[in-house]
CSV table of C-alpha atoms in Angstrom, one decimal:
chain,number,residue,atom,x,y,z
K,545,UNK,CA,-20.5,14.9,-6.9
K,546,UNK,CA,-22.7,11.7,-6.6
K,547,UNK,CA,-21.6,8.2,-7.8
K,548,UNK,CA,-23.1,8.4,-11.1
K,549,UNK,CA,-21.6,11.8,-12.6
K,550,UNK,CA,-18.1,10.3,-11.0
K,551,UNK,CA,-18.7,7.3,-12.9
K,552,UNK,CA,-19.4,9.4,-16.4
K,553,UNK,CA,-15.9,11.3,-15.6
K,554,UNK,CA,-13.9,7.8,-15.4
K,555,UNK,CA,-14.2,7.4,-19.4
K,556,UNK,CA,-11.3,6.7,-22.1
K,557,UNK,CA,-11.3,10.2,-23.3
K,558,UNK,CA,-11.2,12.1,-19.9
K,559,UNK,CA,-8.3,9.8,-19.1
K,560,UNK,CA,-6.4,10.6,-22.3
K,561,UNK,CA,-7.4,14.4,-22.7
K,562,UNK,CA,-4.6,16.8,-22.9
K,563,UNK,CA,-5.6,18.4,-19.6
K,564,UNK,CA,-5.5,15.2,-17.4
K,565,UNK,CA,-1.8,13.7,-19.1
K,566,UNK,CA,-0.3,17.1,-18.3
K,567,UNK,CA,-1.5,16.9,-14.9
K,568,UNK,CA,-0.5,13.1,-14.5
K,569,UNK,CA,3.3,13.9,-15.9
K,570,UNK,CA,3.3,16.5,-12.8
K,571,UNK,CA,2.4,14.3,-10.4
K,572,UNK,CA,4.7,11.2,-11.8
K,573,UNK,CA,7.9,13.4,-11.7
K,574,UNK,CA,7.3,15.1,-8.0
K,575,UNK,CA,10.8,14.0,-6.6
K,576,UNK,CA,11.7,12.5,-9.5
K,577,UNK,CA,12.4,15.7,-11.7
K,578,UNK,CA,16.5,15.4,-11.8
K,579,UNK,CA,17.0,11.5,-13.6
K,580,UNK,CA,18.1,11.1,-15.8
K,581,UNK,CA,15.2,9.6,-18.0
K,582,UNK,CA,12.4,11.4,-16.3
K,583,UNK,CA,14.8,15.0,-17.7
K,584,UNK,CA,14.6,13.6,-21.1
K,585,UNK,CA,11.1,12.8,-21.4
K,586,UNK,CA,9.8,16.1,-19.5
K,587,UNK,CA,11.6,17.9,-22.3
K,588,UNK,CA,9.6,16.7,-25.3
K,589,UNK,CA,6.4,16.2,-23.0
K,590,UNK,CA,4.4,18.2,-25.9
K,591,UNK,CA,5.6,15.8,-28.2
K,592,UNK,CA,5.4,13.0,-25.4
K,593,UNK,CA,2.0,13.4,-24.2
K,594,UNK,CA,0.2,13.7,-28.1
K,595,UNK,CA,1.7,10.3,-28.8
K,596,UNK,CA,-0.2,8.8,-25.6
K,597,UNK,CA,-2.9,10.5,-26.3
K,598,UNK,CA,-2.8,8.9,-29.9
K,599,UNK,CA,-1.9,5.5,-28.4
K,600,UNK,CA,-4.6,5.3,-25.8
K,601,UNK,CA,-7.8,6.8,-27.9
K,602,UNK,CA,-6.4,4.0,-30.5
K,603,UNK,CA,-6.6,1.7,-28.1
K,604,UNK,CA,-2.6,1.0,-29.0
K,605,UNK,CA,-0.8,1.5,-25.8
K,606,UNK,CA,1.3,-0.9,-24.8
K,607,UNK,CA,3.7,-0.5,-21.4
K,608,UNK,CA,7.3,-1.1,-21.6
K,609,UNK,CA,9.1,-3.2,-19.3
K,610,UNK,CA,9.4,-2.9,-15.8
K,611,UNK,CA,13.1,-2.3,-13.7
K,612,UNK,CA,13.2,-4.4,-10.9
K,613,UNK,CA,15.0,-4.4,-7.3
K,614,UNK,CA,14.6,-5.5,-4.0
K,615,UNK,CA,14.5,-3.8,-0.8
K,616,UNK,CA,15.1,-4.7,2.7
K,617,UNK,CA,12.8,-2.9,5.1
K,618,UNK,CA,10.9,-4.2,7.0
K,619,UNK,CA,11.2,-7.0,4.9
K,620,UNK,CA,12.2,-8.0,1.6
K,621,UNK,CA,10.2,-7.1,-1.1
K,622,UNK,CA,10.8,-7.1,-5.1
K,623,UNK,CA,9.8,-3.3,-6.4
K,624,UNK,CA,8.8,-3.5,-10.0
K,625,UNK,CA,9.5,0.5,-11.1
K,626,UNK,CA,7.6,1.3,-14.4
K,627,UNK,CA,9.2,3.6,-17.2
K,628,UNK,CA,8.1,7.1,-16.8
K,629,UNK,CA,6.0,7.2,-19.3
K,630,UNK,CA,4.0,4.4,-18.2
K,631,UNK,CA,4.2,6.3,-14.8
K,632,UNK,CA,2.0,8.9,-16.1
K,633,UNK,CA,-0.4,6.2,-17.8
K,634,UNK,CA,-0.8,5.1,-14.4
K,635,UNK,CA,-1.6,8.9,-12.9
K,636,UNK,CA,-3.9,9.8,-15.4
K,637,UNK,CA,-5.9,6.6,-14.8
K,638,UNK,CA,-6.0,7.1,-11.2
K,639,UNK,CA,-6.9,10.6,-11.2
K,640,UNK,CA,-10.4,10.2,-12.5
K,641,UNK,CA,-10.2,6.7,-10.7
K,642,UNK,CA,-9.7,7.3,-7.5
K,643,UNK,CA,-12.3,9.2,-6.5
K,644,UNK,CA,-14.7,6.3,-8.0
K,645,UNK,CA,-12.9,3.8,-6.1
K,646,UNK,CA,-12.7,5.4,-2.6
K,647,UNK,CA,-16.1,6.7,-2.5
K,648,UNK,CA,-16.8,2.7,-1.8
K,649,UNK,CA,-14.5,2.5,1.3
K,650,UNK,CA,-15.3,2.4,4.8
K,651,UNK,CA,-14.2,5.3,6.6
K,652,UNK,CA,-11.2,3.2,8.3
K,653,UNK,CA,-9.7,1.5,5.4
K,654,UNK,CA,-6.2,3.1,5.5
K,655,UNK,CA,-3.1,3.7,3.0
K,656,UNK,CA,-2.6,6.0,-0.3
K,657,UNK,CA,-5.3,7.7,0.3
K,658,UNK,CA,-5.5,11.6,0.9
K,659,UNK,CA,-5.4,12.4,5.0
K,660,UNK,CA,-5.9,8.4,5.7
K,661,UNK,CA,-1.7,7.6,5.7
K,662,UNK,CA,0.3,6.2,8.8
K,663,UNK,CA,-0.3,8.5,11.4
K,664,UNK,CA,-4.4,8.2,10.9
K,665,UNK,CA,-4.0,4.4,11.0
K,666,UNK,CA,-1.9,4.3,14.3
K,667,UNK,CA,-4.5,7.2,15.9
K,668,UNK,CA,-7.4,5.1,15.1
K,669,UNK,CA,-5.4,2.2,16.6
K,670,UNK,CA,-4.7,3.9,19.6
K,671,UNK,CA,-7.8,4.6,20.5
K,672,UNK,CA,-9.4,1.6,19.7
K,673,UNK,CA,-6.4,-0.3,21.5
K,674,UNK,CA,-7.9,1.8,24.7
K,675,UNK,CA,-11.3,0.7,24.8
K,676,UNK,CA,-10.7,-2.9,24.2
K,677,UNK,CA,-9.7,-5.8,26.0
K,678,UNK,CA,-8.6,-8.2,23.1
K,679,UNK,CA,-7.5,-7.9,18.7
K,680,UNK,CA,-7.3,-10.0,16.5
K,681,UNK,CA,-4.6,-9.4,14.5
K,682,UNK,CA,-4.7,-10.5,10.5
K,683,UNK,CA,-2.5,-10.3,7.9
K,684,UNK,CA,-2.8,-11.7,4.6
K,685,UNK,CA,0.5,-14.1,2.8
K,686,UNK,CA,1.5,-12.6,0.0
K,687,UNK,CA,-0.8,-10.0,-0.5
K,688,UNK,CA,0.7,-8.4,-3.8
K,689,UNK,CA,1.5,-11.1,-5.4
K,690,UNK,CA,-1.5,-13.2,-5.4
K,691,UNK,CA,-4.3,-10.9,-6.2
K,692,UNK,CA,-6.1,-13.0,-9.2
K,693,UNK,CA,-6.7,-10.9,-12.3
K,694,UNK,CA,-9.9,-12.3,-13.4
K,695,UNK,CA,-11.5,-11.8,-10.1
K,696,UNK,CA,-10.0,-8.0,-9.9
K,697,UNK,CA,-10.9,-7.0,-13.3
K,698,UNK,CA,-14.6,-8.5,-13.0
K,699,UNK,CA,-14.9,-6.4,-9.7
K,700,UNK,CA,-13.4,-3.3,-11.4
K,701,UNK,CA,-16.0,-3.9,-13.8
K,702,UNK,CA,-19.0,-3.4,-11.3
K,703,UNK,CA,-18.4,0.9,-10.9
K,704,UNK,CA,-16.1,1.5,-14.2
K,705,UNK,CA,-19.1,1.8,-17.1
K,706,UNK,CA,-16.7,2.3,-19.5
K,707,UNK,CA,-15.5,-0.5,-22.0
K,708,UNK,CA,-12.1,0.9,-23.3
K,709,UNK,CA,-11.3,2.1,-19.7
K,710,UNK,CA,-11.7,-1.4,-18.7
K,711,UNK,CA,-9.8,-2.4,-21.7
K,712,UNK,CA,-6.8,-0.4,-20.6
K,713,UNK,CA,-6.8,-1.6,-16.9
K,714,UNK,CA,-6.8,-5.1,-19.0
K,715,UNK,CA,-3.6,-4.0,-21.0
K,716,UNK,CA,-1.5,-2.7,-17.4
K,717,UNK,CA,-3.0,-5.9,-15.4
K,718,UNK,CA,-1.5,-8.0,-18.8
K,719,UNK,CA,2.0,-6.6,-18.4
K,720,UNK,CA,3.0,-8.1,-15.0
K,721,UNK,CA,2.1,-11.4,-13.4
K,722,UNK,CA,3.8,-13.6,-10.3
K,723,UNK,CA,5.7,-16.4,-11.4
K,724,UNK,CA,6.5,-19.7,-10.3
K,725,UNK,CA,9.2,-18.0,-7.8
K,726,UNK,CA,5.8,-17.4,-5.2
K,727,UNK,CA,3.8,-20.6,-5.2
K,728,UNK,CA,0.0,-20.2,-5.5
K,729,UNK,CA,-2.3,-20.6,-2.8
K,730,UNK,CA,-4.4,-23.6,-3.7
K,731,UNK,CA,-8.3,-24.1,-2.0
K,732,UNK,CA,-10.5,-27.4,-2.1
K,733,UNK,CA,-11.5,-28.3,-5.2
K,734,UNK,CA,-8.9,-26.8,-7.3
K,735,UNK,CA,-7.4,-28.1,-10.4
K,736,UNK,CA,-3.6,-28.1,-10.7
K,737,UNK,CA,-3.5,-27.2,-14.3
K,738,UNK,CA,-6.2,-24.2,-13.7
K,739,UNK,CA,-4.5,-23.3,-11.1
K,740,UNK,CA,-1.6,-22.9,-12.8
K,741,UNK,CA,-2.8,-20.5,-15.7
K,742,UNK,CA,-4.4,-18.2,-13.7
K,743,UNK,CA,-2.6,-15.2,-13.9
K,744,UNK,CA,-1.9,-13.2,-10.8
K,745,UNK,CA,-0.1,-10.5,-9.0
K,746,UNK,CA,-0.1,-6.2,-9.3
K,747,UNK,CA,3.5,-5.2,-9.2
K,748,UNK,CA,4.3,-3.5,-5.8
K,749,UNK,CA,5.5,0.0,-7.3
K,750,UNK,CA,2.5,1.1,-9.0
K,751,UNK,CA,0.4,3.4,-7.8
K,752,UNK,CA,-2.6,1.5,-9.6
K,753,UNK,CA,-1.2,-1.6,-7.7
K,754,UNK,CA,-2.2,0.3,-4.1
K,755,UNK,CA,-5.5,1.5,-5.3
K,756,UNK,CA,-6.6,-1.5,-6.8
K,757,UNK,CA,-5.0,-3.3,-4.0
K,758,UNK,CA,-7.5,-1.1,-1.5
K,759,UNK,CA,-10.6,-2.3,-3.7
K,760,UNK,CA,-9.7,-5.7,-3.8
K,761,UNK,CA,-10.5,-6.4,0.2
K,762,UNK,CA,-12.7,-3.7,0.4
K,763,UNK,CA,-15.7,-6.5,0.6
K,764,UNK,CA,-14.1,-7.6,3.3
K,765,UNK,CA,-14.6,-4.5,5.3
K,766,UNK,CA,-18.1,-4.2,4.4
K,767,UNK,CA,-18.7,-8.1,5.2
K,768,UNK,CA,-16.7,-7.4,8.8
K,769,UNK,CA,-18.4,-3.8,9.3
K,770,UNK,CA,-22.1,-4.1,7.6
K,771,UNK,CA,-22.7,-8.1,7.6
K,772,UNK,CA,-21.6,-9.0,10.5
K,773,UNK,CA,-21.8,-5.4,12.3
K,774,UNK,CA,-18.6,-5.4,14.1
K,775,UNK,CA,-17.7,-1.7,13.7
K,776,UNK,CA,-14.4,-2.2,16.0
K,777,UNK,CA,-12.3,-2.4,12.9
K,778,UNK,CA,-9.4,-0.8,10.9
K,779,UNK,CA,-7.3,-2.0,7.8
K,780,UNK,CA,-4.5,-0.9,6.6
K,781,UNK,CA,-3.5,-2.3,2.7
K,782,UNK,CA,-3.1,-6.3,3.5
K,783,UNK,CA,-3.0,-5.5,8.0
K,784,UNK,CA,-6.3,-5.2,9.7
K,785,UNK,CA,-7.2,-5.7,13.3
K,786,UNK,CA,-10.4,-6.3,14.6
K,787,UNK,CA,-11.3,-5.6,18.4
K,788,UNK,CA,-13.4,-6.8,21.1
K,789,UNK,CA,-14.1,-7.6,24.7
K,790,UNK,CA,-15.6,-11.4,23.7
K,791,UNK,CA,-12.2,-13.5,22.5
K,792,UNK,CA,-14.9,-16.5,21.1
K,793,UNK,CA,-16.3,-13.7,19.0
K,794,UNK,CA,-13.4,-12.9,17.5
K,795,UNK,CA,-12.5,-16.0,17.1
K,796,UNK,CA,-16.2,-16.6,15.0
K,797,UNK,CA,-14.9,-14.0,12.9
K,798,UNK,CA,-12.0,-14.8,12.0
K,799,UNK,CA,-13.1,-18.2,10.6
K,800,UNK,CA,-15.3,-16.1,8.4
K,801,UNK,CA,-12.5,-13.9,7.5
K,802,UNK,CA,-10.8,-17.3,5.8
K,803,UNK,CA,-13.7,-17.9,3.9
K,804,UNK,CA,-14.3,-14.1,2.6
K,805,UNK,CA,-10.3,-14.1,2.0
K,806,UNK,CA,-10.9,-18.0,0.1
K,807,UNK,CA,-13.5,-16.4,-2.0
K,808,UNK,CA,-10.9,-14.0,-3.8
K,809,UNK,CA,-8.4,-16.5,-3.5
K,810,UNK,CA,-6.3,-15.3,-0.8
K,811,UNK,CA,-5.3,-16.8,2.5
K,812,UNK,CA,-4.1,-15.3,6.3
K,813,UNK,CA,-0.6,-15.0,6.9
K,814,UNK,CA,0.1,-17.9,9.8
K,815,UNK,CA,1.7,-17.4,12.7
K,816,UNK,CA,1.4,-13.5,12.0
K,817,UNK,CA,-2.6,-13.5,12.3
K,818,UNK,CA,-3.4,-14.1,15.9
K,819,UNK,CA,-5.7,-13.5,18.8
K,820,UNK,CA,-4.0,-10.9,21.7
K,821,UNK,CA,-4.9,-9.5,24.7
K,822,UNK,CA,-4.2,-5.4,24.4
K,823,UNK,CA,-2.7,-5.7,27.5
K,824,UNK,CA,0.2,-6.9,25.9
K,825,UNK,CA,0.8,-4.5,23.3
K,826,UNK,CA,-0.8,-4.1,19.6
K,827,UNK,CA,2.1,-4.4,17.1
K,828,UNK,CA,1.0,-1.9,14.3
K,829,UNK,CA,2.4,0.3,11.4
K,830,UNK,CA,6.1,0.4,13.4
K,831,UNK,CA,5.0,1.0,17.1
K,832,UNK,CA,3.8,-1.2,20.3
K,833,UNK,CA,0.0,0.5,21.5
K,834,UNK,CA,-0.6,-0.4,24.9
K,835,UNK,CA,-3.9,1.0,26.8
K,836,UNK,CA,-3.8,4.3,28.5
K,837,UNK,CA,-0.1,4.9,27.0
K,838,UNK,CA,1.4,6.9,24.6
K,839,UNK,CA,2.6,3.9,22.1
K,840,UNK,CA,6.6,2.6,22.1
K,841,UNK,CA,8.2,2.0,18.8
K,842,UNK,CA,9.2,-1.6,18.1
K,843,UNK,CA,12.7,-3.4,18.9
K,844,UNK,CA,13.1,-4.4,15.1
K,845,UNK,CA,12.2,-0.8,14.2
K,846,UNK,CA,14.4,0.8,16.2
K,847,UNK,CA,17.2,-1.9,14.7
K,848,UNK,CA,16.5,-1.1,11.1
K,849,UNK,CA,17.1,3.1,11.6
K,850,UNK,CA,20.3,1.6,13.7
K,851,UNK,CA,21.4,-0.8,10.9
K,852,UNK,CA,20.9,2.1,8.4
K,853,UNK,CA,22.6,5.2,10.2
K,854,UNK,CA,25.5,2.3,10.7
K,855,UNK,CA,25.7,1.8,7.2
K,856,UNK,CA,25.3,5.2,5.8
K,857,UNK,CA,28.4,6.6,8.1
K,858,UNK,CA,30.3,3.8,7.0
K,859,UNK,CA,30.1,5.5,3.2
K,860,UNK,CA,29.8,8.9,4.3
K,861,UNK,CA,27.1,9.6,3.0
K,862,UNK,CA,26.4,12.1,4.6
K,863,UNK,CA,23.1,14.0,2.9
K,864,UNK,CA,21.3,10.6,2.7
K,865,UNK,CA,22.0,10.3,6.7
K,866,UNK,CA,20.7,13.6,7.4
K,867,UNK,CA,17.4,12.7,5.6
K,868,UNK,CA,17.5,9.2,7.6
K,869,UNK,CA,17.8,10.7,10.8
K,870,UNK,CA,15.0,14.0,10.3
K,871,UNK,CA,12.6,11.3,8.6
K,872,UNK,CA,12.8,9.3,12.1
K,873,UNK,CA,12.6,12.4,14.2
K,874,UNK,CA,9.4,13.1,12.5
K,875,UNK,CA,8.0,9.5,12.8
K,876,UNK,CA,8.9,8.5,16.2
K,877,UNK,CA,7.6,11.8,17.9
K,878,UNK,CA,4.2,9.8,17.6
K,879,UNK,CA,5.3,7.3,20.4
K,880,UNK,CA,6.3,7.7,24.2
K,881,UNK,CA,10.1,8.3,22.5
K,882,UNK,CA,11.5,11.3,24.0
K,883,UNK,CA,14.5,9.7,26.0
K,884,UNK,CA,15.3,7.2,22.7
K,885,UNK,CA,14.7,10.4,20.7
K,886,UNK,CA,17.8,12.3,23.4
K,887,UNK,CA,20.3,9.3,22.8
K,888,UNK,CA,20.1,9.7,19.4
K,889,UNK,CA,20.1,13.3,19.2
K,890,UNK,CA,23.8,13.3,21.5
K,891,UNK,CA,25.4,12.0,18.5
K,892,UNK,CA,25.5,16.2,17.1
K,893,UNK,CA,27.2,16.7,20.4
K,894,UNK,CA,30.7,14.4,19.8
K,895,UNK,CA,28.5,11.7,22.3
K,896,UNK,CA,27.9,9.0,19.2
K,897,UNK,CA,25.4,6.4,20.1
K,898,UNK,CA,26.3,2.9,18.5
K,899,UNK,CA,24.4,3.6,15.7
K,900,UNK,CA,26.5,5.9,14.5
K,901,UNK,CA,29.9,4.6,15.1
């Protein structure tokens, strides 16, 4: 299917049709099927999924109010969770969406994307990592929370032909915004006041919020990869590393990565974006890539899992343990990690590492 019949699927009434909201409430309550609320909506979904599709031809939707709580790893972050119902808003959007959107990417823009995850991000990595002598490594502050509105919706605009689809993306960009609590990133020229109204920020929790997040620098990749024609490049959401044997080149580029980023209104992460030798190590997605190795998991990775096995056996809890500890067997047999891997496995044996004392 070519660009053009994708774009005449990505209308108001495929997104609300009976088909597509069933198919969105699946997908909104995988893992999610024993709340509480998620029970209690799932039971009346007939009646459930009529009303939004009543609401959304009407062009009367309107989302309810988010839940919000912070997390702790890596770092802390404020997750905005959406009612389930708004949830499947967000799926059946996405569905016909998606497809649209991607379609644009280059072929190593990583995360929420089918087959393009973690583990294809650190393999691309790897074996860039081994054919280079230097990365620069960006990341952008605050990624989430300062992605203007206005400049989304008017690039949104550019593949979605639809006016009432665009309306609805306008209604679920409407009911979040970043408040004073992250100060905005401010550029020559700007006007305090204007600054100031400009709405802002996709709530990180939505699964709109990673797609759109994935369009929003997806100019970027085309400036770094087409433009400029440095095809040694990978990104992964707001992290993206470009490589090279010339450290002055990358250094050119990364001056014109500040003024792609200043056109959307963004600006790099400092200290965290920097020039590095390989040599070194390439600090990506959880591990250390070094050339000609198999790649070691971090130090403050390897502290979190410690910090959270420590915790858990302090409440016995027991099941949640058992899914910490499989969920890092299965991600740290991507590195060199098969003596860290032993330690932690002798705590089954009465031999309890300190992580689980």
């Amino acid at each position: 299917m070519n660009q053009r019949q994708q774009a005449r699927l990505c209308t108001l009434e495929n997104i609300a049709s009976v088909e597509n909201l069933f198919a969105a409430a699946g997908r909104a309550r995988r893992g999610k099927a024993r709340r509480p609320d998620v029970e209690a909506w799932w039971s009346r979904r007939e009646t459930e999924i009529t009303r939004l599709r009543a609401e959304l031809l009407a062009g009367a939707y309107q989302p309810g109010g988010y839940r919000f709580f912070e997390i702790h790893e890596p770092k802390r972050r404020v997750i905005a969770a959406a009612p389930f119902r708004d949830r499947v808003v967000h799926h059946a959007l996405c569905r016909p969406l998606a497809p649209l959107l991607e379609r644009r990417f280059i072929a190593r823009s990583f995360s929420c994307q089918i087959g393009k995850g973690t583990t294809a991000a650190r393999e691309c990595c790897r074996r860039l990592t081994n054919c280079h002598a230097y990365v620069l490594k960006c990341d952008v502050r605050k990624f989430f929370p300062n992605i203007d509105h206005a400049i989304l919706a008017r690039k949104l605009a550019e593949p979605i032909p639809d006016a009432r689809v665009m309306a609805l993306i306008g209604v679920i960009l409407g009911s979040f915004h970043t408040g004073a609590e992250v100060p905005a990133p401010l550029f020559p020229g700007d006007d305090l006041s204007e600054v100031a109204g400009r709405r802002r920020g996709l709530p990180i929790g939505n699964l709109t919020s990673q797609l759109w997040g994935n369009f929003y620098l997806d100019a970027l990749d085309h400036w770094v990869t087409e433009t400029e024609r440095h095809g040694a490049y990978l990104r992964y959401t707001d992290d993206f590393l470009l490589f090279g044997n010339d450290a002055a080149r990358l250094w050119e580029l990364h001056a014109g990565i500040v003024g792609q980023l200043a056109q959307v209104r963004l600006k790099l992460a400092e200290p965290k974006s920097r020039l590095l030798a390989t040599r070194e190590g390439v600090p990506f997605c959880g591990f250390r890539f070094l050339p000609g190795l198999r790649p070691r998991i971090l130090g403050a990775t390897k502290r979190r899992f410690e910090h959270r096995c420590h915790k858990l056996t302090r409440r016995k809890d027991y099941r949640r343990l058992t899914q910490s500890v499989f969920a890092w067997y299965q991600f740290s047999r991507e590195g060199n990690t098969a003596g860290l891997r032993r330690a932690y496995s002798q705590a089954t044996a009465g031999c309890r590492p300190a992580c689980f004392r």
